[in-house]
mmCIF file of C-alpha atoms in Angstrom:
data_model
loop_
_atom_site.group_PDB
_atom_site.id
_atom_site.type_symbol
_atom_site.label_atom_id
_atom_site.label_comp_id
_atom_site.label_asym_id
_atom_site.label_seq_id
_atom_site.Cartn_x
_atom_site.Cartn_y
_atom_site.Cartn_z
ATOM 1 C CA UNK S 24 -10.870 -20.840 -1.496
ATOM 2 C CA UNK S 25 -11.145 -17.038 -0.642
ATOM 3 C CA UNK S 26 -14.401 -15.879 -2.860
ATOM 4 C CA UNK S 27 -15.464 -12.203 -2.793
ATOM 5 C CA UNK S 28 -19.458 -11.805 -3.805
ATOM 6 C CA UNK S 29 -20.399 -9.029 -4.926
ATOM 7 C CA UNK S 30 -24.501 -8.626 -3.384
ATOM 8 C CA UNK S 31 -27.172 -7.129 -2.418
ATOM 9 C CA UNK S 32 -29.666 -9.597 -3.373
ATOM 10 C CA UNK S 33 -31.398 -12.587 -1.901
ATOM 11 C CA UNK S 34 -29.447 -15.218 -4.118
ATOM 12 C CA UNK S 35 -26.040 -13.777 -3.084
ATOM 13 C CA UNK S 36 -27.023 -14.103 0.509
ATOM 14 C CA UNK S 37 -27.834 -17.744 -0.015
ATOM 15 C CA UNK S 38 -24.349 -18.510 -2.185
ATOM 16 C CA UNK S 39 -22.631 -16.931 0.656
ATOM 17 C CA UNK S 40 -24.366 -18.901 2.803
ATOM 18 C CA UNK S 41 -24.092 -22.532 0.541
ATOM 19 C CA UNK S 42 -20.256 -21.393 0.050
ATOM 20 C CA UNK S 43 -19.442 -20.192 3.608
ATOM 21 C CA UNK S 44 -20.914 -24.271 4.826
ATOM 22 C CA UNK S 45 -18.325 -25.655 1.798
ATOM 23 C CA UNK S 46 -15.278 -24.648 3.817
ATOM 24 C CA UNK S 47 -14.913 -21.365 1.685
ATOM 25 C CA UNK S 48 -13.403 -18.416 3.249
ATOM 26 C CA UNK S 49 -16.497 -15.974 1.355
ATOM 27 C CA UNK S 50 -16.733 -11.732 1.398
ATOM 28 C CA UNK S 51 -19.728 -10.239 0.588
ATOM 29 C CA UNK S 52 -19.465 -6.569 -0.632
ATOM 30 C CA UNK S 53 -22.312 -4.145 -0.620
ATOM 31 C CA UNK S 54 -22.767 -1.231 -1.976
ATOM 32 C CA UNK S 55 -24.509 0.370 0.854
ATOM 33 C CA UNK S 56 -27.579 2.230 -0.484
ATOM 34 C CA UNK S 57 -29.508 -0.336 1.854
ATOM 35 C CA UNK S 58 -29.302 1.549 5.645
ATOM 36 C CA UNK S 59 -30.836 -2.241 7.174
ATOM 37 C CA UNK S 60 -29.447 -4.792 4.802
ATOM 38 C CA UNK S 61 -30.277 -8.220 5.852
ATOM 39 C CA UNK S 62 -26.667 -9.806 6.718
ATOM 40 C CA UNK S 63 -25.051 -12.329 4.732
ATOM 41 C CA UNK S 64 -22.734 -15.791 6.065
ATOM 42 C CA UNK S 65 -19.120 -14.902 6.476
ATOM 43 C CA UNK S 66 -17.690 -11.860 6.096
ATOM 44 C CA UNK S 67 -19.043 -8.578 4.761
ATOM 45 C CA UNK S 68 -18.090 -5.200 3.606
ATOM 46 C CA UNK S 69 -19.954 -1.988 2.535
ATOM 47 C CA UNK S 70 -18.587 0.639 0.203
ATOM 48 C CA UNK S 71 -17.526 1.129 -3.216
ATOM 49 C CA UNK S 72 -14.065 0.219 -4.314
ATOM 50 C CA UNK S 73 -13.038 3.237 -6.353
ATOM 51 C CA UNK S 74 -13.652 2.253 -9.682
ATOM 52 C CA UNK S 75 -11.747 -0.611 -11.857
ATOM 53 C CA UNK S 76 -8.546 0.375 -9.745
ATOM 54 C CA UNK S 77 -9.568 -0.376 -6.807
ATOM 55 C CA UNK S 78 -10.883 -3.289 -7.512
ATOM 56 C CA UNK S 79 -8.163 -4.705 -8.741
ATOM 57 C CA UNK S 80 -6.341 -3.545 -5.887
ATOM 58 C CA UNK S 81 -8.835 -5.219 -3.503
ATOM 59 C CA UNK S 82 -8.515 -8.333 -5.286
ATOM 60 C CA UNK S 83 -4.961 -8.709 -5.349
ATOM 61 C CA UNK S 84 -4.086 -7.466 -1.675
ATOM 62 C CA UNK S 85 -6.957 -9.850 -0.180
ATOM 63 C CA UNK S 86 -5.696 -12.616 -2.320
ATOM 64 C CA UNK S 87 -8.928 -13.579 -3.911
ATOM 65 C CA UNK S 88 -9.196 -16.553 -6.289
ATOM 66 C CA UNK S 89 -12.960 -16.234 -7.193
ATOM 67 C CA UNK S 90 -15.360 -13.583 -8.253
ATOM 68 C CA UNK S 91 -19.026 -13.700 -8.066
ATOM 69 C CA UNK S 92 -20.915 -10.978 -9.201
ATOM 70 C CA UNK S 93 -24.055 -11.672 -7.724
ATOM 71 C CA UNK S 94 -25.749 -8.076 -7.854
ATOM 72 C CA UNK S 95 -29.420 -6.873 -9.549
ATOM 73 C CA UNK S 96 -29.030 -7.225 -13.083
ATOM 74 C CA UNK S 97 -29.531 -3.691 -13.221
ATOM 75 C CA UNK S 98 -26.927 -3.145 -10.802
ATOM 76 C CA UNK S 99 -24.704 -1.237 -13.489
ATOM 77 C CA UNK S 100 -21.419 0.601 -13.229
ATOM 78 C CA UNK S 101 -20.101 -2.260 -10.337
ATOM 79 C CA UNK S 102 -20.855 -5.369 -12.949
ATOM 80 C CA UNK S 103 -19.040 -3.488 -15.670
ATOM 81 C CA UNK S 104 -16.219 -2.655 -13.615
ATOM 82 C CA UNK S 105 -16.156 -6.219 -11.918
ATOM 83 C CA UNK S 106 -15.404 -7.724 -16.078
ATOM 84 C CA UNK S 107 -12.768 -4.768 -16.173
ATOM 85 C CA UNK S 108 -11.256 -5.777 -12.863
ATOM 86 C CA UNK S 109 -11.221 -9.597 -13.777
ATOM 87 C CA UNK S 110 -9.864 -9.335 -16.921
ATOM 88 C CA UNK S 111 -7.089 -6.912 -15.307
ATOM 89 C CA UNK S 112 -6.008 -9.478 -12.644
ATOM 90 C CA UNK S 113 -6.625 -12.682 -13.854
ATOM 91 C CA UNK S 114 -9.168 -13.596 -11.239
ATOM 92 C CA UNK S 115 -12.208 -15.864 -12.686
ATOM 93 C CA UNK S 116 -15.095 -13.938 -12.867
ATOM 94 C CA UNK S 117 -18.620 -15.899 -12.896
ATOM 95 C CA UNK S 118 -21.768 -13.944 -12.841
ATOM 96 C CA UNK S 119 -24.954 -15.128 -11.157
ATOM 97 C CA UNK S 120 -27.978 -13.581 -13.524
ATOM 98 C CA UNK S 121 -31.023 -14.332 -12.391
ATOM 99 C CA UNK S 122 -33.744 -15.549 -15.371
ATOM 100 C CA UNK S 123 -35.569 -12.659 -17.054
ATOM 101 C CA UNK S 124 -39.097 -12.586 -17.468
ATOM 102 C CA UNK S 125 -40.735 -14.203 -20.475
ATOM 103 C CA UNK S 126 -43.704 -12.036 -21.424
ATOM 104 C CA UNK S 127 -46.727 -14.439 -21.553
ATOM 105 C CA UNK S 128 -47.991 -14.451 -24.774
ATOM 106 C CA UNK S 129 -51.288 -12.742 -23.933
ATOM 107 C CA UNK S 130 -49.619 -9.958 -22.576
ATOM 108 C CA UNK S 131 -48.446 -6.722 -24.421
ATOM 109 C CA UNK S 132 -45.305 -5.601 -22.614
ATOM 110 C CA UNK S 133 -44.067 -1.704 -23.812
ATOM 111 C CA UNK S 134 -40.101 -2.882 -24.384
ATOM 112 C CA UNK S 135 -37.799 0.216 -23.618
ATOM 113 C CA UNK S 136 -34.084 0.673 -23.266
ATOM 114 C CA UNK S 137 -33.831 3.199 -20.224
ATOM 115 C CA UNK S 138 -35.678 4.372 -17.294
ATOM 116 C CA UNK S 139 -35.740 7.902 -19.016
ATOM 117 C CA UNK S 140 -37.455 6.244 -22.342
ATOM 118 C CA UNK S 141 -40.409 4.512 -19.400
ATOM 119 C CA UNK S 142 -41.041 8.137 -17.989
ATOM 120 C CA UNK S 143 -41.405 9.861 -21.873
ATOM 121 C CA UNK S 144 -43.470 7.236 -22.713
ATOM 122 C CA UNK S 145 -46.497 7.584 -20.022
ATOM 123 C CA UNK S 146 -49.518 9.211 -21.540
ATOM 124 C CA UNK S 147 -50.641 12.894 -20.657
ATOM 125 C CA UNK S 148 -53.044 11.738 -17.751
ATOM 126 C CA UNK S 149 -52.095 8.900 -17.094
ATOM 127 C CA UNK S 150 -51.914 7.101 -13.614
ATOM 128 C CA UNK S 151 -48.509 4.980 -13.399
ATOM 129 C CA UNK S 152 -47.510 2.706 -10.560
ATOM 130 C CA UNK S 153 -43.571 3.093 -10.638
ATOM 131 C CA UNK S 154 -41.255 0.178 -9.220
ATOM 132 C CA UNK S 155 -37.831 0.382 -10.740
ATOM 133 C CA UNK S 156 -36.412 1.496 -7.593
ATOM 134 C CA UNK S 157 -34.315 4.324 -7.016
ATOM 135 C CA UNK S 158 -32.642 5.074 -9.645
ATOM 136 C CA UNK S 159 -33.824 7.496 -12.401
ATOM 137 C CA UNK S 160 -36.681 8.671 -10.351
ATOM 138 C CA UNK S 161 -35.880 12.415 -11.175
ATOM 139 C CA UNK S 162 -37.931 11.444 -14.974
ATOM 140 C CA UNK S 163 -40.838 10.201 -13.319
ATOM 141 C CA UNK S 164 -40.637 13.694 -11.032
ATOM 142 C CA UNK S 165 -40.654 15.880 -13.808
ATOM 143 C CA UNK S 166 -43.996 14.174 -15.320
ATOM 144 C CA UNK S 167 -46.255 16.220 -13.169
ATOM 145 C CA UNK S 168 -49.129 15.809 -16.155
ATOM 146 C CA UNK S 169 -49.263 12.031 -14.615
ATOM 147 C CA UNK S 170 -50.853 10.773 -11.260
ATOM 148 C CA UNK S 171 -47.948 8.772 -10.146
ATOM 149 C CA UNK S 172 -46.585 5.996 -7.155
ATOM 150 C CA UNK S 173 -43.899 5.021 -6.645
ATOM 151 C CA UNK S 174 -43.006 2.105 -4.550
ATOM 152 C CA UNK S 175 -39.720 2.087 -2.706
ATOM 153 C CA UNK S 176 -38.076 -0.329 0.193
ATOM 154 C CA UNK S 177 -36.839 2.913 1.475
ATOM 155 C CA UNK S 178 -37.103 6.873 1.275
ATOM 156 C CA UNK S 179 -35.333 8.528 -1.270
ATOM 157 C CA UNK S 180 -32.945 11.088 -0.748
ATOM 158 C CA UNK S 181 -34.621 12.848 -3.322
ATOM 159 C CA UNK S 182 -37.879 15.326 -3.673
ATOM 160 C CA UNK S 183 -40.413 13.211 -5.226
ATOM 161 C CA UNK S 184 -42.715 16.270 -5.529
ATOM 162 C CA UNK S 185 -45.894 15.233 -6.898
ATOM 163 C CA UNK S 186 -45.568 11.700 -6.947
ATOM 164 C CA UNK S 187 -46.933 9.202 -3.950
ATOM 165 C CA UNK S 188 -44.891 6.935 -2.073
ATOM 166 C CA UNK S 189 -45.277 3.385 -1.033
ATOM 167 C CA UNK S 190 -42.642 1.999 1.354
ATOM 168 C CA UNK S 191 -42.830 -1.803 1.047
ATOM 169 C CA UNK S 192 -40.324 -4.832 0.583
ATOM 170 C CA UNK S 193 -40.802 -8.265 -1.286
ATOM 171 C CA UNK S 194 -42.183 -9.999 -2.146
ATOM 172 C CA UNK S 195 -45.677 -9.119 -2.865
ATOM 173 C CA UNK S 196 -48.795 -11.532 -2.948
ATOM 174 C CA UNK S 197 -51.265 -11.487 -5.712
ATOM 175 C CA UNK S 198 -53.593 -10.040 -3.056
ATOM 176 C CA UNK S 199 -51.939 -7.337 -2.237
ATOM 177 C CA UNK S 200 -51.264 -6.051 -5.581
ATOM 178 C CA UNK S 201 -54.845 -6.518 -6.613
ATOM 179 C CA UNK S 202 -55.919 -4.064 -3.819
ATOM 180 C CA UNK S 203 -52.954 -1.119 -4.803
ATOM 181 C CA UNK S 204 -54.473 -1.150 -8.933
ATOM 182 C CA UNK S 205 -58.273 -1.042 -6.926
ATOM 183 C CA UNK S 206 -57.114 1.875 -4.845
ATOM 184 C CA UNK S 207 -55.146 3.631 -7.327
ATOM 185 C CA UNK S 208 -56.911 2.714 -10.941
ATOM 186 C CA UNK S 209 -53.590 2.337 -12.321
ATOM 187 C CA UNK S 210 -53.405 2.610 -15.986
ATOM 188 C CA UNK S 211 -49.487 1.865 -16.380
ATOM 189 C CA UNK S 212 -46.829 0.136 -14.569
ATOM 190 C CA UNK S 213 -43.588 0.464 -14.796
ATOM 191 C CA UNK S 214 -41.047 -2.293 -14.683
ATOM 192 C CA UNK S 215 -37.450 -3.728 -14.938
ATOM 193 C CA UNK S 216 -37.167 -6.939 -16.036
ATOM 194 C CA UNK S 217 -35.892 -8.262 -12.695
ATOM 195 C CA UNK S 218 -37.022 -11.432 -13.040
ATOM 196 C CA UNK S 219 -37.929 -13.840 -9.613
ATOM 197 C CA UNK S 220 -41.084 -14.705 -8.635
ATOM 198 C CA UNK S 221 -41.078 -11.836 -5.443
ATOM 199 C CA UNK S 222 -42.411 -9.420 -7.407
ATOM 200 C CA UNK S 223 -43.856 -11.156 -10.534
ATOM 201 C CA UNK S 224 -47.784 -10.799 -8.835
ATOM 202 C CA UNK S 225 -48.026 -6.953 -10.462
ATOM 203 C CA UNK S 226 -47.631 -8.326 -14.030
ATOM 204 C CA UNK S 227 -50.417 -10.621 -13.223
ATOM 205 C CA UNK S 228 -52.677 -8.218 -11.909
ATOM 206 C CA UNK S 229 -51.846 -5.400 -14.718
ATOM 207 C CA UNK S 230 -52.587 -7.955 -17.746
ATOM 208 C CA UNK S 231 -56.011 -8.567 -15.921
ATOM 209 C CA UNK S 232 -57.009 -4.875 -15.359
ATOM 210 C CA UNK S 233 -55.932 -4.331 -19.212
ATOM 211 C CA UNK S 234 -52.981 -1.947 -17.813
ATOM 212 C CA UNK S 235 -50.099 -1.058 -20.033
ATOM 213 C CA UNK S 236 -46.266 -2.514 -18.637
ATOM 214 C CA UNK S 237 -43.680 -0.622 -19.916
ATOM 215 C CA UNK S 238 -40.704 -2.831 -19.054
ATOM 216 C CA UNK S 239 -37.393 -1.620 -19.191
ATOM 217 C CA UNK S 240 -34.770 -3.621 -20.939
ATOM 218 C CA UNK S 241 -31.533 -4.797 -18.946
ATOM 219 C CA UNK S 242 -28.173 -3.982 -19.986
ATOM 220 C CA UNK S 243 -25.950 -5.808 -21.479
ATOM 221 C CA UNK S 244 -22.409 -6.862 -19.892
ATOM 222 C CA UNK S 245 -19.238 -8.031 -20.779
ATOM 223 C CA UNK S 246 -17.610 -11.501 -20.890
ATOM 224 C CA UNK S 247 -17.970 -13.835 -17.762
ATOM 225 C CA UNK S 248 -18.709 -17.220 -17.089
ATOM 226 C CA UNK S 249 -22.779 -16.918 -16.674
ATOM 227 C CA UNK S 250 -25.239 -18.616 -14.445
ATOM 228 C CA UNK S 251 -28.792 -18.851 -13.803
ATOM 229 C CA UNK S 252 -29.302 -20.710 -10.449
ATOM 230 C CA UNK S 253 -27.545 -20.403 -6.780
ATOM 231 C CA UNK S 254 -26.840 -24.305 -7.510
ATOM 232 C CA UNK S 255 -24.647 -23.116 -10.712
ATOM 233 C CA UNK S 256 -23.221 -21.097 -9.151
ATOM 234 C CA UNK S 257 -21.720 -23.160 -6.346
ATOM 235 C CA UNK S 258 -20.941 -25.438 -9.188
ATOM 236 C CA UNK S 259 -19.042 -23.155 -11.055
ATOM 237 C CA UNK S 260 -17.253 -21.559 -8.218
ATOM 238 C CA UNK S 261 -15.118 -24.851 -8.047
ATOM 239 C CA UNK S 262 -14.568 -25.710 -11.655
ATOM 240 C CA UNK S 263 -13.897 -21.854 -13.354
#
């Protein structure tokens, strides 16, 4: 069965893998905001597609029966145009989402709907420990009334200004993060709700130093055949 992935995370390099060992003939596309990604099993391509068009196109022309989107649940614009692009051209569309995080009940998680809402809501003063990735980093840049990190698996192509930078990739030990709050006193992190257990050690470690989380919400999708684990996924690939 010809399968195109869309990835850029560790579970779609595994599915490509698990699929690739099935006998499928598997294409894992990449955005490429990674210069190093790690490689996946079969074949692989890096670029956008040109929007819900080209998609489509792309689908048709490489005769693809499946599509996985197996991108960050924040991913955004490429999981609402892969629903667009299935829905145009009939291919199945199944969508690996990995589990959110439940906040534990001892824990006091500030819930907000954008990456713009986590930057308005730090305190004057306070000292925030950023890791929602590259995107929307120009808020945090513009809070220069905050002491502010951000970690990042790469540099930015942007002027952080004021704000620190941590290069570092996942996952992260319970350790480690204890000695980045002792060096940095942080009095905020800030969050998606990427789920995993990679980088689950900083919630741990803020709910013991009595930091606030602000935890930014996912976004919502349209229609597809959902999963949670790799094994669903494989699963699904032969009976949707």
């Amino acid at each position: 069965m010809k399968i195109l992935i869309l990835g850029g995370t560790t579970e779609a390099r595994e599915l490509a893998e698990r699929l690739t060992a099935l006998g499928h003939d598997v294409t894992t596309s990449l955005a490429g905001r990674t210069r190093r990604p790690a490689l996946p099993a079969g074949q692989l391509r890096v670029g956008k597609f040109g929007g819900v068009p080209g998609l489509v196109g792309y689908l048709k022309a490489a005769g693809v029966e499946r599509l996985v989107d197996a991108t960050h649940p924040y991913a955004g614009l490429i999981s609402v145009n892969a629903v667009a692009a299935a829905q145009a051209s009939g291919v199945p569309l199944i969508r690996y989402m990995r589990p959110a995080w439940d906040e534990p009940a001892d824990a006091a998680w500030l819930h907000v709907p954008t990456i713009e809402a986590a930057a308005a809501a730090l305190p004057p003063n306070a000292h925030g420990f950023i890791t929602t990735g590259h995107q929307g980093l120009e808020y945090f840049v513009g809070r220069d009334d905050c002491r502010l990190v951000a970690r990042l698996i790469e540099v930015p192509q942007i002027d952080l200004g004021h704000m620190e930078l941590l290069i570092d990739t996942p996952p992260h030990s319970l350790a480690s993060e204890r000695s980045l709050f002792d060096r940095y006193d942080f009095t905020h992190l800030v969050s998606k709700n990427s789920g995993g257990a990679a980088t689950w050690a900083k919630l741990d470690v803020a709910r013991e130093r009595g930091a606030t989380v602000i935890m930014v919400a996912r976004p919502a999708y349209g229609p597809a055949h959902e999963v949670g684990t790799v094994d669903e996924a494989v699963a699904a690939v032969a009976t949707h």
